[in-house]
PDB file of C-alpha atoms (C1' of nucleotides) in Angstrom:
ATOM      1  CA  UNK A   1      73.948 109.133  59.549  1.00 50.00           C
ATOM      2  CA  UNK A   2      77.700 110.356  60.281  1.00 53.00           C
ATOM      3  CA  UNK A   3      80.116 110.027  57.958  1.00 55.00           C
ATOM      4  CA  UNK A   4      82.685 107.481  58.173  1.00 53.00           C
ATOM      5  CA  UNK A   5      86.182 108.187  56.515  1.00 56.00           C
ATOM      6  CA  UNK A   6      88.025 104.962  58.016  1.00 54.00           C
ATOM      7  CA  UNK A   7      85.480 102.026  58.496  1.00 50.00           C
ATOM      8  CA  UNK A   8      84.624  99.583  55.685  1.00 55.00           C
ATOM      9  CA  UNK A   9      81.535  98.074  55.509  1.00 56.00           C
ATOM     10  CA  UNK A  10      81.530  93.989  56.248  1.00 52.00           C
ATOM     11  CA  UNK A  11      82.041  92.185  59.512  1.00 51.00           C
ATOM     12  CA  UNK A  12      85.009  93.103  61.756  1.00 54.00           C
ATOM     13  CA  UNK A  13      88.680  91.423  60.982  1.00 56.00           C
ATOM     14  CA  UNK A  14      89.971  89.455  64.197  1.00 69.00           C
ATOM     15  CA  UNK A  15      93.079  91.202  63.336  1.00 78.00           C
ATOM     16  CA  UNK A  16      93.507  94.518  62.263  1.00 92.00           C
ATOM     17  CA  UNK A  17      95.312  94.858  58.606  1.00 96.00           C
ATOM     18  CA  UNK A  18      98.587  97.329  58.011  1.00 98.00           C
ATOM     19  CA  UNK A  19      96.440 101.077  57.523  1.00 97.00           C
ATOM     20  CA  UNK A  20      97.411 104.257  55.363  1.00 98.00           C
ATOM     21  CA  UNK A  21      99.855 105.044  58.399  1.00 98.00           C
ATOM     22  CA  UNK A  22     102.166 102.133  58.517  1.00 98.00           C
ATOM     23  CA  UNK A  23     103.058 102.735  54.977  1.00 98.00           C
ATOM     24  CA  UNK A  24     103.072 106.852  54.935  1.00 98.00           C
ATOM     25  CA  UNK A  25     106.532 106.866  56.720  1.00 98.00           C
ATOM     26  CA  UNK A  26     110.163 107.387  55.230  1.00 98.00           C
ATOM     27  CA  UNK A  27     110.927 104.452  53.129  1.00 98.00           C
ATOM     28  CA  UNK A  28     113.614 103.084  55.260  1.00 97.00           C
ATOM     29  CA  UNK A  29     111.634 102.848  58.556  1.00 98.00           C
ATOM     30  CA  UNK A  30     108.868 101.251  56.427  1.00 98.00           C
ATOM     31  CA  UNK A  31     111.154  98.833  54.764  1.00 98.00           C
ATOM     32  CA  UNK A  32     112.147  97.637  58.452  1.00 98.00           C
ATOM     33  CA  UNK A  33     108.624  97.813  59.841  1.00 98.00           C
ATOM     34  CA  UNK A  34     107.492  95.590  57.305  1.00 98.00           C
ATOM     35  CA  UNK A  35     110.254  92.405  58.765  1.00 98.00           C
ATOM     36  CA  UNK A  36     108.149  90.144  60.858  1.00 98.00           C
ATOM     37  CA  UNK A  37     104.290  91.205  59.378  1.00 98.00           C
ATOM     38  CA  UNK A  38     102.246  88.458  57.641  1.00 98.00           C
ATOM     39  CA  UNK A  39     101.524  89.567  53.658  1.00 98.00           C
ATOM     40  CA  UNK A  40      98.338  87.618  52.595  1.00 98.00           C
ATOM     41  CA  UNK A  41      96.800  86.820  48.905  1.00 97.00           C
ATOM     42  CA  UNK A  42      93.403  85.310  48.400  1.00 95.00           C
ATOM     43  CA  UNK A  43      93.272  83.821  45.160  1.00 87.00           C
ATOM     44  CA  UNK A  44      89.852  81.947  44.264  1.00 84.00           C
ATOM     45  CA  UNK A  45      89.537  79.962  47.253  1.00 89.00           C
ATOM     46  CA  UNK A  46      92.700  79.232  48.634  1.00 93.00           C
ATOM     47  CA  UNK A  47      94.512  81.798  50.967  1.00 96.00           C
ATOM     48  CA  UNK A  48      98.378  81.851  51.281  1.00 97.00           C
ATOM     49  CA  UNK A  49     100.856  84.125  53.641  1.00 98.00           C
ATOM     50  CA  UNK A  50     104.150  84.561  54.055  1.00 97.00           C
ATOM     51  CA  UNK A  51     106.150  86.199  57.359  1.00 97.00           C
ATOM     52  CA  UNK A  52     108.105  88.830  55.278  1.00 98.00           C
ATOM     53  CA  UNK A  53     111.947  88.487  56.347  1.00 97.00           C
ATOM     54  CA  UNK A  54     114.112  90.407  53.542  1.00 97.00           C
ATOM     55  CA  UNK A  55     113.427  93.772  51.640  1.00 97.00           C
ATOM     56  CA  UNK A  56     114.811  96.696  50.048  1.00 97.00           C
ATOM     57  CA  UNK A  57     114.122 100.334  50.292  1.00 97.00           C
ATOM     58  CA  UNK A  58     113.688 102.358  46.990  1.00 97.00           C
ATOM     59  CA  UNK A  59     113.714 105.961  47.860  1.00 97.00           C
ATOM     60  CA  UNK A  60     114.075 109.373  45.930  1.00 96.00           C
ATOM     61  CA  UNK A  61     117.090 111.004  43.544  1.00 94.00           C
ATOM     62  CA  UNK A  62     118.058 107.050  43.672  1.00 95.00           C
ATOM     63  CA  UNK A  63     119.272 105.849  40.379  1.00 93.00           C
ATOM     64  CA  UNK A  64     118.030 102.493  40.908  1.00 95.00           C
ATOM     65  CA  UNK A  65     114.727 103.435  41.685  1.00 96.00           C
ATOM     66  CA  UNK A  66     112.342 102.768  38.691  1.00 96.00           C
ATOM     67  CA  UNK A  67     110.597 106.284  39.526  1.00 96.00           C
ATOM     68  CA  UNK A  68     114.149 107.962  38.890  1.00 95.00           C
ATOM     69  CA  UNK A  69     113.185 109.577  35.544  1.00 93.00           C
ATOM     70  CA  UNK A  70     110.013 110.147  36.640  1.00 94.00           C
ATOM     71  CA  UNK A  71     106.048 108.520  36.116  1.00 94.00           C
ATOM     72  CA  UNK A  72     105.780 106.777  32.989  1.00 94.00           C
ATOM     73  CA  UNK A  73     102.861 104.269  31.882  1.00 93.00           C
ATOM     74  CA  UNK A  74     105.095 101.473  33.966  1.00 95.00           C
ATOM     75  CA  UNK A  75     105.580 102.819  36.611  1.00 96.00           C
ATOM     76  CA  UNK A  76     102.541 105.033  37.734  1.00 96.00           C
ATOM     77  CA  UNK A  77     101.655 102.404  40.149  1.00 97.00           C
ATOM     78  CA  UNK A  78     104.605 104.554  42.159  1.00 97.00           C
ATOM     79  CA  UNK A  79     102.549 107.083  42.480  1.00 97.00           C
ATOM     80  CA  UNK A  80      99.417 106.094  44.039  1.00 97.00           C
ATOM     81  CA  UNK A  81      98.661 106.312  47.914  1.00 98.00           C
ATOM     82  CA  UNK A  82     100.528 104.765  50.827  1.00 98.00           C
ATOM     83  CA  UNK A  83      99.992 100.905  50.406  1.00 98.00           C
ATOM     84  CA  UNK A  84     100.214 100.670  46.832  1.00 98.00           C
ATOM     85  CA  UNK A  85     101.384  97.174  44.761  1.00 98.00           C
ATOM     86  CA  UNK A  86     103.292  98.032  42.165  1.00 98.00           C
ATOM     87  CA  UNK A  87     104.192  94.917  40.566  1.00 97.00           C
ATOM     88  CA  UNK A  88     106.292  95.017  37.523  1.00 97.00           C
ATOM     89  CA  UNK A  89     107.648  92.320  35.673  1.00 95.00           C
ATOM     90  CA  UNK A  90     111.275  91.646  34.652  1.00 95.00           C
ATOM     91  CA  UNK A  91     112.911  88.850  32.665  1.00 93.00           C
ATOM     92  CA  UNK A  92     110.285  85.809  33.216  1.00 92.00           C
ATOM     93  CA  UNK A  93     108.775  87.093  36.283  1.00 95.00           C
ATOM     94  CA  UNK A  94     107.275  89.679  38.614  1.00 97.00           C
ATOM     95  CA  UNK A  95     108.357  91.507  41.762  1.00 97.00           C
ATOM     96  CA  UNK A  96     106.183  92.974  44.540  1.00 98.00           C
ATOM     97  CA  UNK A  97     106.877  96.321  46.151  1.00 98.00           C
ATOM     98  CA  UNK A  98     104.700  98.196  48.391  1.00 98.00           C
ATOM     99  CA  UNK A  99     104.563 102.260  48.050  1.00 98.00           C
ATOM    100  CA  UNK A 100     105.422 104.706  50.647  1.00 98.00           C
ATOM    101  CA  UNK A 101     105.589 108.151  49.494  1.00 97.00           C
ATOM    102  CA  UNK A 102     105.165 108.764  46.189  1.00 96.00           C
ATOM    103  CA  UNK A 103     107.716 107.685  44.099  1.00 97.00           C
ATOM    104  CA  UNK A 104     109.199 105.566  46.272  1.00 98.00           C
ATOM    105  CA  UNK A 105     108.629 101.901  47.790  1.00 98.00           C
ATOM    106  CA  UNK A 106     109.536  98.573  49.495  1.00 98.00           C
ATOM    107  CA  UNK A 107     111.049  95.766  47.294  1.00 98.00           C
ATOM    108  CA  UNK A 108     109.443  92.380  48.830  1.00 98.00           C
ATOM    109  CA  UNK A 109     112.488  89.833  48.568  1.00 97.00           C
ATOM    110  CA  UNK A 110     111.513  87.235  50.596  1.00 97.00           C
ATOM    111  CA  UNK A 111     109.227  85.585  53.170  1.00 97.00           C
ATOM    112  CA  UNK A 112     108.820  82.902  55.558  1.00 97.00           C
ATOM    113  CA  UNK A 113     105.487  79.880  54.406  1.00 97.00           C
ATOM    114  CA  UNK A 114     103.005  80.469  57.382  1.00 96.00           C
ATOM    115  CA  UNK A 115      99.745  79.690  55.685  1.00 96.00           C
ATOM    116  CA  UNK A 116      98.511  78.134  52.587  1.00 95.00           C
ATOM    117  CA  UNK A 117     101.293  75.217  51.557  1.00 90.00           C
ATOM    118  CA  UNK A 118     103.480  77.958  49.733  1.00 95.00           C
ATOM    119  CA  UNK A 119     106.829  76.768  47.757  1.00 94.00           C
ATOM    120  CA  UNK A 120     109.970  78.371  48.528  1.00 96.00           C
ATOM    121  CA  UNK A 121     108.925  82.313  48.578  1.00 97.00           C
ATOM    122  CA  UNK A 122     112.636  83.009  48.978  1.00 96.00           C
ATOM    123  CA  UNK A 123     113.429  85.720  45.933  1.00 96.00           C
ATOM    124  CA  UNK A 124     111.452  88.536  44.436  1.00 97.00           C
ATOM    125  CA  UNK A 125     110.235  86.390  42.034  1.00 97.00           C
ATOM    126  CA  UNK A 126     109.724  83.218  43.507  1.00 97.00           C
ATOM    127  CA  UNK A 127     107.359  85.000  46.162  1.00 98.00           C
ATOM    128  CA  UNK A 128     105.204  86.227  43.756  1.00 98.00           C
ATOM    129  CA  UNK A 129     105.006  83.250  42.341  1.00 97.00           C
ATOM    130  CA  UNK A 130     104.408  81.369  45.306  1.00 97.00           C
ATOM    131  CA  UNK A 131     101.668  83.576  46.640  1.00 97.00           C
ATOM    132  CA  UNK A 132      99.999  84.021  43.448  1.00 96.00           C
ATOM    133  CA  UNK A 133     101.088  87.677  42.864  1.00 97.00           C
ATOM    134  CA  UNK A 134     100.571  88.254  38.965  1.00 96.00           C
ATOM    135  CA  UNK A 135     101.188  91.527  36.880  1.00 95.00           C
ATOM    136  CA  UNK A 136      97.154  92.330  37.525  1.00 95.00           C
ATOM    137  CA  UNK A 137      97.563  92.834  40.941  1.00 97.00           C
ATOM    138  CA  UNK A 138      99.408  96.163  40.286  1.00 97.00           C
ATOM    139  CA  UNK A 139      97.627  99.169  41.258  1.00 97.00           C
ATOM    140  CA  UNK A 140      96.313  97.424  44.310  1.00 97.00           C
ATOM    141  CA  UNK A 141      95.423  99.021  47.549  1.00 98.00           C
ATOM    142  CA  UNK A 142      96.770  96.863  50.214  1.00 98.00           C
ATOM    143  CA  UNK A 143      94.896  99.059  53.009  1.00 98.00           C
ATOM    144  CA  UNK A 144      91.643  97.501  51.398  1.00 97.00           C
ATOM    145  CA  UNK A 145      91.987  94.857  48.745  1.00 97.00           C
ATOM    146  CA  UNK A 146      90.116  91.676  50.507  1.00 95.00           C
ATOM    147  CA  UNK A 147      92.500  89.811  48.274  1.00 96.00           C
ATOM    148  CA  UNK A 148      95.922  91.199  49.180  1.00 98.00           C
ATOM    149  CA  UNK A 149      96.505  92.670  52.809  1.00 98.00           C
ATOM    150  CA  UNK A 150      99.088  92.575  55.320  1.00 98.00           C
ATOM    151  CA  UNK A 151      98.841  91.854  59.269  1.00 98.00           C
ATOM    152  CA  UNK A 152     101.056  92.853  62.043  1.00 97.00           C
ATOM    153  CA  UNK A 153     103.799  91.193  63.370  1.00 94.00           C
ATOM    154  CA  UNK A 154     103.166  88.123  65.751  1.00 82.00           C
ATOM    155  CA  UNK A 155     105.594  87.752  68.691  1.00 82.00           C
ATOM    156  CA  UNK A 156     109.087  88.867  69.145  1.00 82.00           C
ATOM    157  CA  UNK A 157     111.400  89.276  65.491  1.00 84.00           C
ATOM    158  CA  UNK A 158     115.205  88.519  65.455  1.00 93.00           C
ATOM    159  CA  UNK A 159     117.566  91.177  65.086  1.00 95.00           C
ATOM    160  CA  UNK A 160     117.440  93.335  61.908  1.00 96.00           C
ATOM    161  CA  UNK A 161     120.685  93.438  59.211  1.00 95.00           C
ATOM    162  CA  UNK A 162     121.510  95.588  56.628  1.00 94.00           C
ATOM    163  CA  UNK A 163     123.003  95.522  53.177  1.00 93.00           C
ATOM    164  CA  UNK A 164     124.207  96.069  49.851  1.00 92.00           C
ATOM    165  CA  UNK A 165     120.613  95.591  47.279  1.00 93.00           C
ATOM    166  CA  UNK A 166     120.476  93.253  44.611  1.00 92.00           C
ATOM    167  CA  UNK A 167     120.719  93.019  40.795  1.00 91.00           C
ATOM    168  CA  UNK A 168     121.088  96.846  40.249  1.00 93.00           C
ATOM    169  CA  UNK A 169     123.657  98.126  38.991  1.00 87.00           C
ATOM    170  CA  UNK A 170     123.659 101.619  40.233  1.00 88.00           C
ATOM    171  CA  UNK A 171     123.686 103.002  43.598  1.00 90.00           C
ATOM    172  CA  UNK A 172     124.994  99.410  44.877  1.00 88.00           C
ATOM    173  CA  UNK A 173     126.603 100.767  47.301  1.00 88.00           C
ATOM    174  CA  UNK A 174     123.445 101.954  49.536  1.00 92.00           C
ATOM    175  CA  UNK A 175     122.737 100.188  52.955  1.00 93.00           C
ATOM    176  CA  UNK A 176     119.036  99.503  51.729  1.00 96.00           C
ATOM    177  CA  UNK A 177     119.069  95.874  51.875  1.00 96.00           C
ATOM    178  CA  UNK A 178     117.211  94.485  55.137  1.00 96.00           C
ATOM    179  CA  UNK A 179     116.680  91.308  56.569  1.00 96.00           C
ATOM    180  CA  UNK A 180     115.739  89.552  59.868  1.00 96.00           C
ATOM    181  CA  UNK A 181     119.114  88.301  61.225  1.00 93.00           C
ATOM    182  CA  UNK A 182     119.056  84.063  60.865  1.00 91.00           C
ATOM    183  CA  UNK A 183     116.241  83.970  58.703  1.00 93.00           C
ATOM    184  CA  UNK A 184     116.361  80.763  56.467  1.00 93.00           C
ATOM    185  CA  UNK A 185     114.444  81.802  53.497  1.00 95.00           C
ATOM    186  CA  UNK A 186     116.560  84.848  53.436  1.00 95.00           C
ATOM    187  CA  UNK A 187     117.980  85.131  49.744  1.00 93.00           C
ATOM    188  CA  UNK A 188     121.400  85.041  48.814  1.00 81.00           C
ATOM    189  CA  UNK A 189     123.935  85.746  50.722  1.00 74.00           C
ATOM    190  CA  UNK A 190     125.550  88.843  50.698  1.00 74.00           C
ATOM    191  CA  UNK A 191     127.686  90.901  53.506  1.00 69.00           C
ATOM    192  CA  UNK A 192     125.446  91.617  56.284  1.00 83.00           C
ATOM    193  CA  UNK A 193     125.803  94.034  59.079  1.00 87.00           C
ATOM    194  CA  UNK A 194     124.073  94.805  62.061  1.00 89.00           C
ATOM    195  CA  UNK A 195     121.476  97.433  61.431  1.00 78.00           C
ATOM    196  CA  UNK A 196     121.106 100.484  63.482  1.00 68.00           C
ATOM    197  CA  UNK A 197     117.178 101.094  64.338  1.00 62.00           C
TER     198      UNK A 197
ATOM    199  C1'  DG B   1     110.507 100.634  13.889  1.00 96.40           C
ATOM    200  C1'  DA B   2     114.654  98.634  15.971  1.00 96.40           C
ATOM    201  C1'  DA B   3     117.785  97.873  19.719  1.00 96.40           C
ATOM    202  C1'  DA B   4     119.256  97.646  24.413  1.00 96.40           C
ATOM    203  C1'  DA B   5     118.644  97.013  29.295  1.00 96.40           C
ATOM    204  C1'  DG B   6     116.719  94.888  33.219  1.00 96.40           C
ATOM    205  C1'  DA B   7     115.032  95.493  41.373  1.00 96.40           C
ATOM    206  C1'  DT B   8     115.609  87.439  38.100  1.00 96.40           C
ATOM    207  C1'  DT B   9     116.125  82.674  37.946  1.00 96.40           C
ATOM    208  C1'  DA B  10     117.847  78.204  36.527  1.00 96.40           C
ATOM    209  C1'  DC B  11     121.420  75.692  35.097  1.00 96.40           C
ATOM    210  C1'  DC B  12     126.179  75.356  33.547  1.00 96.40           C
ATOM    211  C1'  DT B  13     131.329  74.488  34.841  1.00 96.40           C
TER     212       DT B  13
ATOM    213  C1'  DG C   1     130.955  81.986  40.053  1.00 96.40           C
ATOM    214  C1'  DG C   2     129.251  82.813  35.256  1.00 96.40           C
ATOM    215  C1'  DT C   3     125.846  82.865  31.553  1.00 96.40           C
ATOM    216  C1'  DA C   4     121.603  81.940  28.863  1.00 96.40           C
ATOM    217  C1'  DA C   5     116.685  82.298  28.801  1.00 96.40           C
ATOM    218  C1'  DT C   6     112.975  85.408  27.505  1.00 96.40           C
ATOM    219  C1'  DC C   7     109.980  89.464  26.967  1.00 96.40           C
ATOM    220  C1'  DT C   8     108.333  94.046  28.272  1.00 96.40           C
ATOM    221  C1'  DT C   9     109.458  98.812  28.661  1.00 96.40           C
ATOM    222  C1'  DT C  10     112.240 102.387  27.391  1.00 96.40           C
ATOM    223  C1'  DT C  11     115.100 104.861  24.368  1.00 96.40           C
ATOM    224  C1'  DC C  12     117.096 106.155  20.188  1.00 96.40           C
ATOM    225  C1'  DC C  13     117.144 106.896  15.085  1.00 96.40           C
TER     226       DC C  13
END
DNA sequence: GAAAAGATTACCT
DNA sequence: GGTAATCTTTTCC
């Protein structure tokens, strides 16, 4: 018998998920790639999904970036291969962000309902909370999880903006906001631009 | 061991 | 538009 690297055992998925590759790309592109794809979480039973339409990029020698100073117990999540969740938690709640090189990763702001009966997934933390994202999820690999995985994008996207990030308070200044242009569940509103792709 | 800060949210004026 | 809530991690003494 050969030996398989890529192919998991179980019947085949009528769509394929988001592999190693998507996410083993400069943090940018990924952050961009990921407007328009359909995140999924199982959770008992019930299955929920949003369309992703707003994140932020979190990239290296950036003082916002939790992995600035380095890996600590937090953050090691950071660290781990392409298609990492690190979920942290801050204040009352948790954020998502998915990791593309190490040290560095996608903040998941918002997303569209598409399956499920999900509540307003428009914030970091309300689409956590919506989906049913919760601090034990961290660590997982979204390239194989059965409950956490993302599909590709359906159909055409609307244009992509850029800007400013949110609730840091260094390195505000940094295009690394992004967002699919007209997008209701979009949060806040802030200065967009057009994005250059 | 104590204090401060935080990739947020809800609710106030 | 501004601030309190609330609690974990990090940092400092």
């Amino acid at each position: 018998m050969t030996r398989r690297n890529e192919s998991p055992p179980g019947p085949p998925a009528p769509v394929q998920r988001l592999d190693r590759a998507f996410f083993d790309r400069p943090t940018r592109q990924v952050a961009c790639a990921l407007l328009g794809t359909l995140l999924w979480v199982r959770s008992g039973r019930s299955i929920g999904a949003v369309r992703l339409v707003e994140t932020e990029a979190y990239v290296a020698h950036d003082p916002a970036n939790h992995a600035f100073r380095g890996r600590t117990a937090r953050n090691r999540s950071m660290f781990g291969p392409p298609g990492t969740l690190y979920v942290y938690r801050i204040h009352q709640v948790v954020c998502a962000n998915l990791v593309t090189r190490p040290g560095e990763a996608v903040l998941l702001r918002a997303g569209a309902p598409v399956a499920g009966g999900l509540t307003n997934p428009s914030g970091p933390g309300r689409l956590c909370r919506s989906l049913g994202i919760e601090h034990r999820h961290d660590g997982v690999d979204v390239t194989r999880s059965p409950s956490v995985f993302l599909t590709p994008r359906a159909g055409r996207t609307s244009p992509i903006v850029r800007g400013p990030r949110v609730g840091i308070r260094r390195a505000t200044e940094l295009p690394l906001r992004f967002a699919l242009a007209g997008e209701p569940w979009v949060s806040r509103p802030k200065p967009w631009r057009t994005a250059r792709t």
